[in-house]
Short mmCIF file of C-alpha atoms and ligand atoms in Angstrom, two decimals:
data_model
loop_
_atom_site.label_atom_id
_atom_site.label_comp_id
_atom_site.label_asym_id
_atom_site.label_seq_id
_atom_site.Cartn_x
_atom_site.Cartn_y
_atom_site.Cartn_z
CA MET A 1 27.12 12.84 14.88
CA SER A 2 26.18 14.85 11.37
CA ILE A 3 23.73 11.97 9.93
CA ALA A 4 20.45 12.15 8.73
CA VAL A 5 18.07 11.44 10.88
CA VAL A 6 14.20 10.55 10.91
CA GLU A 7 12.82 11.74 14.27
CA ILE A 8 10.10 10.59 15.31
CA ASP A 9 7.54 11.34 18.13
CA ARG A 10 5.49 8.56 19.69
CA LYS A 11 3.57 10.85 21.76
CA ALA A 12 2.20 12.44 18.19
CA ILE A 13 1.60 9.67 17.03
CA LEU A 14 -0.49 8.34 20.31
CA HIS A 15 -2.38 11.96 19.96
CA ASN A 16 -3.27 11.35 16.50
CA VAL A 17 -4.90 8.09 17.14
CA GLU A 18 -6.50 8.76 20.32
CA TYR A 19 -7.87 12.14 17.92
CA LEU A 20 -9.36 9.88 15.54
CA LYS A 21 -10.68 7.75 17.36
CA GLU A 22 -12.49 10.70 19.09
CA ILE A 23 -13.77 10.99 15.71
CA VAL A 24 -14.43 8.17 14.98
CA PRO A 25 -16.24 6.55 17.70
CA ASP A 26 -17.83 4.03 16.36
CA SER A 27 -15.98 2.05 14.02
CA GLU A 28 -12.93 0.01 13.80
CA LEU A 29 -9.60 1.64 13.44
CA ILE A 30 -7.38 -0.30 10.53
CA ALA A 31 -3.74 1.73 10.85
CA ILE A 32 -1.96 1.66 7.61
CA VAL A 33 1.65 0.56 8.36
CA LYS A 34 2.62 0.15 4.67
CA ALA A 35 5.81 1.34 3.43
CA ASN A 36 7.25 1.01 6.40
CA ALA A 37 4.72 2.80 8.05
CA TYR A 38 5.07 5.73 5.87
CA SER A 39 8.91 5.75 6.56
CA HIS A 40 8.22 6.01 10.51
CA GLY A 41 9.25 2.49 11.08
CA ILE A 42 6.24 -0.42 10.58
CA LYS A 43 8.19 -2.05 13.82
CA GLY A 44 8.13 0.87 16.01
CA ILE A 45 4.82 2.25 15.28
CA ALA A 46 3.08 -1.06 15.25
CA GLU A 47 4.37 -2.09 18.88
CA LEU A 48 3.06 1.65 19.85
CA ILE A 49 -0.34 1.50 18.84
CA HIS A 50 -1.02 -2.03 18.65
CA ASP A 51 -3.14 -1.73 22.05
CA ARG A 52 -5.19 1.08 20.81
CA VAL A 53 -6.11 0.05 17.44
CA ASP A 54 -8.41 -3.03 16.05
CA GLY A 55 -6.00 -3.70 13.16
CA PHE A 56 -3.58 -3.13 11.04
CA GLY A 57 -3.37 -2.59 7.13
CA VAL A 58 -0.56 -3.07 4.60
CA ALA A 59 0.14 -3.43 1.06
CA ARG A 60 1.78 -6.44 0.16
CA LEU A 61 2.05 -9.89 1.69
CA THR A 62 5.76 -9.42 3.27
CA GLU A 63 4.75 -6.28 5.04
CA ALA A 64 2.35 -8.78 7.11
CA MET A 65 4.40 -11.44 7.26
CA SER A 66 6.78 -9.06 8.99
CA LEU A 67 4.40 -7.55 11.64
CA ARG A 68 3.44 -10.92 12.97
CA ARG A 69 7.32 -11.70 12.80
CA ILE A 70 7.40 -9.43 15.39
CA GLY A 71 4.82 -10.72 17.39
CA ILE A 72 2.10 -8.70 16.17
CA ASN A 73 -0.88 -10.59 16.51
CA LYS A 74 -4.21 -8.19 15.52
CA PRO A 75 -5.64 -8.94 12.54
CA ILE A 76 -3.57 -7.67 9.78
CA VAL A 77 -5.33 -6.79 6.06
CA ILE A 78 -2.71 -6.68 2.63
CA LEU A 79 -4.93 -4.14 0.81
CA GLU A 80 -3.36 -5.32 -2.79
CA GLY A 81 -4.56 -9.06 -2.08
CA PHE A 82 -2.52 -12.00 -2.72
CA PHE A 83 -0.62 -12.36 -6.52
CA LEU A 84 -0.27 -16.23 -6.60
CA ARG A 85 -1.81 -19.25 -5.79
CA ASP A 86 0.72 -20.37 -3.33
CA ASN A 87 1.06 -17.17 -1.21
CA ILE A 88 -2.74 -18.46 -0.06
CA TRP A 89 -0.83 -20.86 2.29
CA PHE A 90 1.06 -17.84 3.77
CA LEU A 91 -2.41 -16.37 4.39
CA ILE A 92 -3.22 -19.55 6.18
CA ASP A 93 -0.23 -19.87 8.30
CA PHE A 94 -0.35 -16.10 8.91
CA ASN A 95 -3.82 -15.59 9.49
CA LEU A 96 -3.83 -12.65 7.29
CA GLN A 97 -7.02 -11.32 5.68
CA THR A 98 -7.14 -10.69 1.98
CA ILE A 99 -8.84 -8.12 -0.41
CA VAL A 100 -10.50 -10.15 -3.13
CA HIS A 101 -10.52 -7.53 -6.05
CA SER A 102 -10.40 -9.51 -9.14
CA PRO A 103 -12.24 -12.76 -10.68
CA TRP A 104 -9.16 -14.99 -11.46
CA GLN A 105 -8.12 -14.88 -7.25
CA ILE A 106 -12.11 -16.03 -6.48
CA ASP A 107 -10.57 -18.96 -9.11
CA LEU A 108 -8.08 -19.61 -7.20
CA LEU A 109 -9.70 -19.62 -3.89
CA ARG A 110 -12.45 -21.92 -5.37
CA ASP A 111 -10.05 -24.20 -6.53
CA PHE A 112 -7.74 -23.87 -3.38
CA ALA A 113 -7.91 -27.49 -0.95
CA GLY A 114 -7.41 -26.56 2.46
CA GLU A 115 -9.45 -27.26 6.32
CA SER A 116 -8.65 -23.66 7.22
CA LEU A 117 -10.62 -20.58 6.29
CA ILE A 118 -9.45 -17.49 5.24
CA THR A 119 -11.51 -13.76 6.07
CA VAL A 120 -11.65 -11.74 2.78
CA TRP A 121 -12.69 -8.21 1.86
CA PHE A 122 -14.89 -8.09 -1.10
CA LYS A 123 -13.36 -4.77 -3.27
CA LEU A 124 -16.38 -3.01 -5.04
CA ASP A 125 -14.85 -0.22 -7.52
CA THR A 126 -17.21 2.49 -6.93
CA GLY A 127 -15.19 5.25 -9.13
CA MET A 128 -11.64 4.71 -8.54
CA HIS A 129 -10.93 2.45 -11.41
CA ARG A 130 -7.75 0.79 -10.01
CA LEU A 131 -8.52 -2.20 -8.31
CA GLY A 132 -12.25 -3.68 -7.42
CA PHE A 133 -15.08 -5.54 -9.46
CA ASN A 134 -17.28 -3.63 -11.47
CA MET A 135 -20.47 -2.40 -10.32
CA ASP A 136 -22.37 -4.70 -13.31
CA GLU A 137 -19.85 -7.96 -12.27
CA ALA A 138 -20.10 -7.09 -8.77
CA LEU A 139 -23.07 -9.08 -6.91
CA SER A 140 -22.84 -12.37 -9.30
CA GLU A 141 -18.87 -12.19 -8.22
CA PHE A 142 -19.31 -11.67 -4.56
CA ASN A 143 -21.89 -14.82 -4.95
CA ARG A 144 -19.52 -16.68 -6.07
CA LEU A 145 -16.75 -15.58 -3.41
CA ALA A 146 -19.34 -16.81 -0.80
CA ASN A 147 -19.34 -20.36 -2.45
CA CYS A 148 -15.91 -21.48 -2.33
CA PRO A 149 -15.24 -23.47 1.11
CA VAL A 150 -12.21 -21.75 2.12
CA VAL A 151 -14.20 -18.32 2.40
CA ARG A 152 -15.05 -17.29 5.72
CA LYS A 153 -18.83 -15.56 6.04
CA PRO A 154 -19.74 -13.40 6.24
CA ILE A 155 -17.41 -11.34 3.84
CA ASN A 156 -15.92 -7.73 4.80
CA ILE A 157 -17.16 -5.16 1.79
CA ILE A 158 -13.99 -2.40 0.91
CA SER A 159 -13.61 0.42 -1.61
CA HIS A 160 -11.72 3.24 -1.84
CA PHE A 161 -12.06 7.05 -3.07
CA SER A 162 -10.70 8.58 -5.95
CA SER A 163 -11.25 12.07 -4.49
CA ALA A 164 -11.78 12.23 -0.90
CA ASP A 165 -9.10 15.42 -0.75
CA GLU A 166 -11.26 17.38 -2.87
CA LEU A 167 -14.00 18.77 -0.64
CA THR A 168 -16.63 20.12 -3.06
CA SER A 169 -16.30 17.09 -4.99
CA GLN A 170 -19.65 15.01 -5.75
CA GLN A 171 -17.52 12.17 -6.49
CA THR A 172 -17.40 10.83 -3.17
CA LEU A 173 -21.04 11.08 -2.77
CA GLN A 174 -21.15 9.12 -5.66
CA GLN A 175 -19.18 6.48 -4.55
CA ILE A 176 -20.72 6.20 -1.41
CA LYS A 177 -24.05 6.00 -3.08
CA LEU A 178 -22.68 2.99 -5.28
CA PHE A 179 -21.56 1.65 -2.02
CA ASP A 180 -24.90 1.52 -0.56
CA ASP A 181 -26.59 0.49 -3.65
CA PHE A 182 -24.34 -2.78 -4.03
CA ILE A 183 -24.99 -3.74 -0.55
CA ALA A 184 -28.65 -3.03 -0.57
CA SER A 185 -28.44 -5.53 -3.69
CA ILE A 186 -27.30 -8.35 -1.79
CA GLN A 187 -30.07 -10.53 -0.98
CA ASN A 188 -28.88 -12.59 1.86
CA LYS A 189 -27.81 -10.15 4.11
CA SER A 190 -26.09 -12.75 6.80
CA LEU A 191 -22.78 -12.84 3.58
CA ILE A 192 -22.44 -9.08 5.00
CA GLY A 193 -19.35 -8.56 7.17
CA LYS A 194 -17.94 -5.29 7.74
CA CYS A 195 -18.20 -2.55 5.60
CA SER A 196 -15.23 -0.01 5.16
CA ILE A 197 -14.25 2.77 2.25
CA ALA A 198 -12.99 5.51 4.72
CA ALA A 199 -9.02 6.15 4.29
CA SER A 200 -7.83 9.66 6.17
CA GLY A 201 -9.45 11.83 3.86
CA GLY A 202 -12.77 9.98 4.67
CA VAL A 203 -12.19 9.96 8.64
CA LEU A 204 -11.41 13.55 8.41
CA ALA A 205 -13.64 15.32 6.21
CA TRP A 206 -16.80 12.40 5.43
CA PRO A 207 -18.13 11.49 8.46
CA MET A 208 -21.07 9.64 6.55
CA SER A 209 -18.21 7.16 4.86
CA HIS A 210 -17.36 6.19 8.52
CA ARG A 211 -19.38 2.81 8.55
CA ASP A 212 -17.70 -0.58 10.66
CA ALA A 213 -14.01 0.21 9.82
CA VAL A 214 -11.66 3.25 8.80
CA ARG A 215 -8.25 3.04 7.52
CA PRO A 216 -6.08 5.33 8.33
CA GLY A 217 -3.13 5.81 6.96
CA ILE A 218 -1.20 9.16 6.76
CA ALA A 219 -3.44 10.96 9.84
CA LEU A 220 -1.98 8.90 11.84
CA TYR A 221 1.41 10.11 11.64
CA GLY A 222 -0.11 13.89 11.89
CA VAL A 223 0.07 14.41 8.17
CA SER A 224 -2.83 16.43 6.15
CA PRO A 225 -4.21 14.38 3.59
CA PHE A 226 -5.39 17.93 2.30
CA GLN A 227 -3.32 20.60 0.76
CA THR A 228 -3.04 22.00 4.10
CA PRO A 229 -2.29 20.62 7.48
CA VAL A 230 -4.72 19.59 9.85
CA ALA A 231 -4.35 21.62 13.60
CA GLU A 232 -5.79 18.84 14.94
CA LEU A 233 -2.84 16.62 14.07
CA GLN A 234 0.67 16.50 15.56
CA PRO A 235 3.07 15.48 12.85
CA ALA A 236 5.29 12.99 14.35
CA MET A 237 8.08 13.23 12.08
CA THR A 238 10.99 15.37 11.84
CA PHE A 239 13.42 14.88 9.24
CA LYS A 240 16.81 16.62 10.21
CA SER A 241 20.62 16.45 10.30
CA GLU A 242 23.71 18.72 11.08
CA LEU A 243 25.84 21.41 9.83
CA ILE A 244 29.30 19.56 8.84
CA THR A 245 30.33 23.01 8.12
CA VAL A 246 30.34 26.96 7.32
CA ARG A 247 32.22 28.53 4.89
CA PRO A 248 32.35 32.43 3.94
CA HIS A 249 31.18 32.83 0.06
CA LYS A 250 31.92 35.75 -2.32
CA GLN A 251 29.52 38.04 -4.17
CA GLY A 252 29.68 36.39 -7.46
CA GLU A 253 30.89 32.90 -6.92
CA THR A 254 28.37 29.47 -7.59
CA VAL A 255 28.00 26.60 -5.54
CA GLY A 256 27.72 22.74 -6.19
CA TYR A 257 27.11 20.40 -9.31
CA GLY A 258 26.13 22.63 -12.78
CA GLN A 259 26.81 25.76 -10.62
CA ILE A 260 23.13 26.74 -11.19
CA TRP A 261 23.11 29.60 -8.28
CA THR A 262 25.43 32.47 -7.97
CA SER A 263 25.53 33.86 -4.96
CA SER A 264 24.25 38.18 -5.03
CA GLN A 265 26.05 38.99 -2.03
CA ASP A 266 28.83 37.93 0.27
CA THR A 267 27.58 35.19 3.00
CA LYS A 268 28.04 32.11 4.92
CA LEU A 269 27.30 29.10 3.21
CA GLY A 270 26.34 25.60 5.32
CA VAL A 271 26.64 22.36 4.49
CA VAL A 272 24.32 20.05 5.57
CA ALA A 273 24.79 15.92 5.71
CA LEU A 274 21.58 15.20 3.80
CA GLY A 275 21.06 14.75 0.10
CA TYR A 276 19.06 12.84 -2.36
CA GLY A 277 20.45 9.93 -0.79
CA ASP A 278 18.61 10.04 2.14
CA GLY A 279 15.23 10.71 -0.06
CA TYR A 280 15.62 14.59 -0.07
CA PRO A 281 14.57 15.52 -3.56
CA ARG A 282 17.00 16.57 -6.02
CA SER A 283 14.57 18.78 -8.11
CA ILE A 284 13.16 21.38 -6.15
CA PRO A 285 12.46 24.57 -6.58
CA GLU A 286 15.03 27.95 -6.09
CA ASN A 287 15.09 29.27 -2.23
CA THR A 288 13.40 25.87 -0.27
CA PRO A 289 13.17 26.36 3.39
CA VAL A 290 15.24 24.64 5.90
CA LEU A 291 15.18 25.57 9.56
CA ILE A 292 18.15 26.41 11.40
CA ASN A 293 17.97 27.73 14.82
CA GLY A 294 14.86 28.93 14.87
CA ARG A 295 14.63 31.17 11.23
CA ARG A 296 14.36 29.63 7.59
CA VAL A 297 17.34 29.86 5.29
CA PRO A 298 17.49 28.91 1.87
CA ILE A 299 18.69 26.12 0.49
CA VAL A 300 20.95 27.10 -2.67
CA GLY A 301 22.77 24.94 -5.56
CA ARG A 302 22.21 21.84 -6.69
CA VAL A 303 21.10 18.84 -4.06
CA SER A 304 23.46 16.55 -4.23
CA MET A 305 23.13 12.52 -3.15
CA ASP A 306 25.04 12.82 0.28
CA MET A 307 24.98 16.99 0.86
CA ILE A 308 23.06 19.96 0.79
CA VAL A 309 24.18 23.66 1.00
CA ILE A 310 22.09 26.69 2.40
CA ASP A 311 22.59 30.13 2.32
CA LEU A 312 22.87 31.10 6.48
CA GLY A 313 23.70 34.76 5.59
CA ASN A 314 26.85 36.98 6.23
CA GLU A 315 25.46 37.38 9.71
CA SER A 316 25.32 34.11 11.11
CA GLN A 317 26.49 32.83 14.29
CA ASP A 318 25.52 29.36 13.00
CA LYS A 319 28.27 26.91 13.55
CA PRO A 320 29.46 22.97 13.05
CA GLY A 321 26.77 20.67 14.27
CA ASP A 322 24.01 22.85 14.76
CA GLU A 323 20.46 21.30 13.43
CA VAL A 324 19.39 21.72 10.53
CA ILE A 325 15.52 20.76 9.78
CA PHE A 326 14.04 19.93 6.25
CA TRP A 327 10.57 19.28 7.92
CA GLY A 328 9.26 18.66 11.19
CA LYS A 329 7.66 21.08 13.91
CA GLY A 330 8.21 24.76 12.39
CA LEU A 331 8.24 23.84 8.83
CA PRO A 332 5.36 21.84 7.98
CA VAL A 333 5.69 18.59 5.31
CA GLU A 334 2.38 19.96 3.99
CA GLU A 335 4.57 23.26 3.04
CA ILE A 336 7.53 21.47 1.10
CA ALA A 337 4.51 19.42 -0.70
CA THR A 338 3.31 22.37 -1.89
CA LEU A 339 6.56 24.62 -2.57
CA THR A 340 8.36 21.12 -4.70
CA GLY A 341 4.71 19.56 -6.12
CA ILE A 342 5.72 16.51 -4.50
CA SER A 343 2.84 15.33 -1.99
CA ALA A 344 3.59 14.64 1.48
CA TYR A 345 3.15 10.95 1.07
CA GLU A 346 5.94 10.47 -1.95
CA LEU A 347 8.16 13.07 0.17
CA LEU A 348 7.69 10.87 3.19
CA THR A 349 7.75 7.50 1.97
CA ARG A 350 10.84 8.16 -0.53
CA LEU A 351 13.30 8.55 2.73
CA THR A 352 15.93 5.87 2.11
CA THR A 353 17.19 3.37 4.95
CA ARG A 354 20.04 5.55 5.20
CA ALA A 355 18.28 7.56 6.80
CA LYS A 356 18.35 6.66 10.50
CA ILE A 357 14.83 6.35 12.58
CA HIS A 358 15.23 7.89 16.23
CA TYR A 359 12.11 7.37 18.73
CA ILE A 360 11.94 9.90 21.40
CA ASN A 361 9.10 10.01 24.21
C1 LIG B 401 -3.27 3.58 1.19
C2 LIG B 401 -4.21 3.06 1.64
C3 LIG B 401 -5.33 3.12 2.72
C4 LIG B 401 -4.95 4.72 3.62
O1 LIG B 401 -4.65 5.80 2.94
P1 LIG B 401 -4.20 7.90 3.43
O2 LIG B 401 -4.99 8.05 2.46
O3 LIG B 401 -2.95 7.53 3.83
O4 LIG B 401 -5.48 7.40 4.74
C5 LIG B 401 -6.28 3.09 2.86
N1 LIG B 401 -6.93 2.34 2.42
C6 LIG B 401 -6.18 1.71 1.46
C7 LIG B 401 -6.93 0.59 0.22
C8 LIG B 401 -4.87 2.32 0.88
O5 LIG B 401 -3.98 1.94 -0.37
#
């Protein structure tokens, strides 16, 4: 068939959900399915795990609306919040929960005239310094939010770690302390809803951060938020294609654009139907491996839009149609991340729609 395929093992996803529930038995599990479920297919993943999770998290309003349109009726949290006044109508019509991270959003909610109530998550900046209220304005802004008629009480409280993947860093403990200090400073305790601070890193490495709800993304897909794979997780994705052809190649001959590689010996080259147009990075170091018939061989020459050339070696018995794996079982995406300096998060989410998603199991 010779096309780039993103093969997703459903059983692995279900295993990961069960594992996460096992290590976080007392918190709600909000499954993060932004960016097309990290390229695993938002529809396929949401439908697969719908009955096993407590809710879903996405970055954008459009992602949340697409979940509702395919019939997902669990709570959905928009992690970036709403951008415009008219977005508030969609929050109501689609029954979506929003993060509130800025004073101007509270102004819009305060001035909004409507009967319905919106469930909100008050975002506290405990050290990420991206979105969220500063510690010194947080309490007064929280009270202002609580006074908006359209806002459902109690108000959920959320924050995000900047360095949960750094296991010896003091930053995470400091962020937890600020989170707790803020919650303690709220006088009217009945205004305090669910509290959530842990994404995958917090879930796996910082048990004291679990609280009422956890928000794992990458761990659901079996990929580690750290440098190295997590043994208990099962990677769900195999990114692969097939050999289009195998050609003899002489010592001293180059291959591909810019002639950046010259063979030091007679060999056989395989041409694979997958390229940067499918989302494989163009900028990779020499000798980045792929997996073919159970062995690792290097990519040679420049990655092109639709094809990649691999050095099969002179003794190769590989033939057109043989499967070539770029990451997945036997070649962890974490390893490609380390080799290329492109994080596993980016490797997953940069896949393009030309690479077709196939579900197995
Ligand atoms: C993306 C995101 C998550 C999930 O992060 P992972 O590291 O993939 O688990 C959780 N919370 C927020 C606010 C996010 O933006």
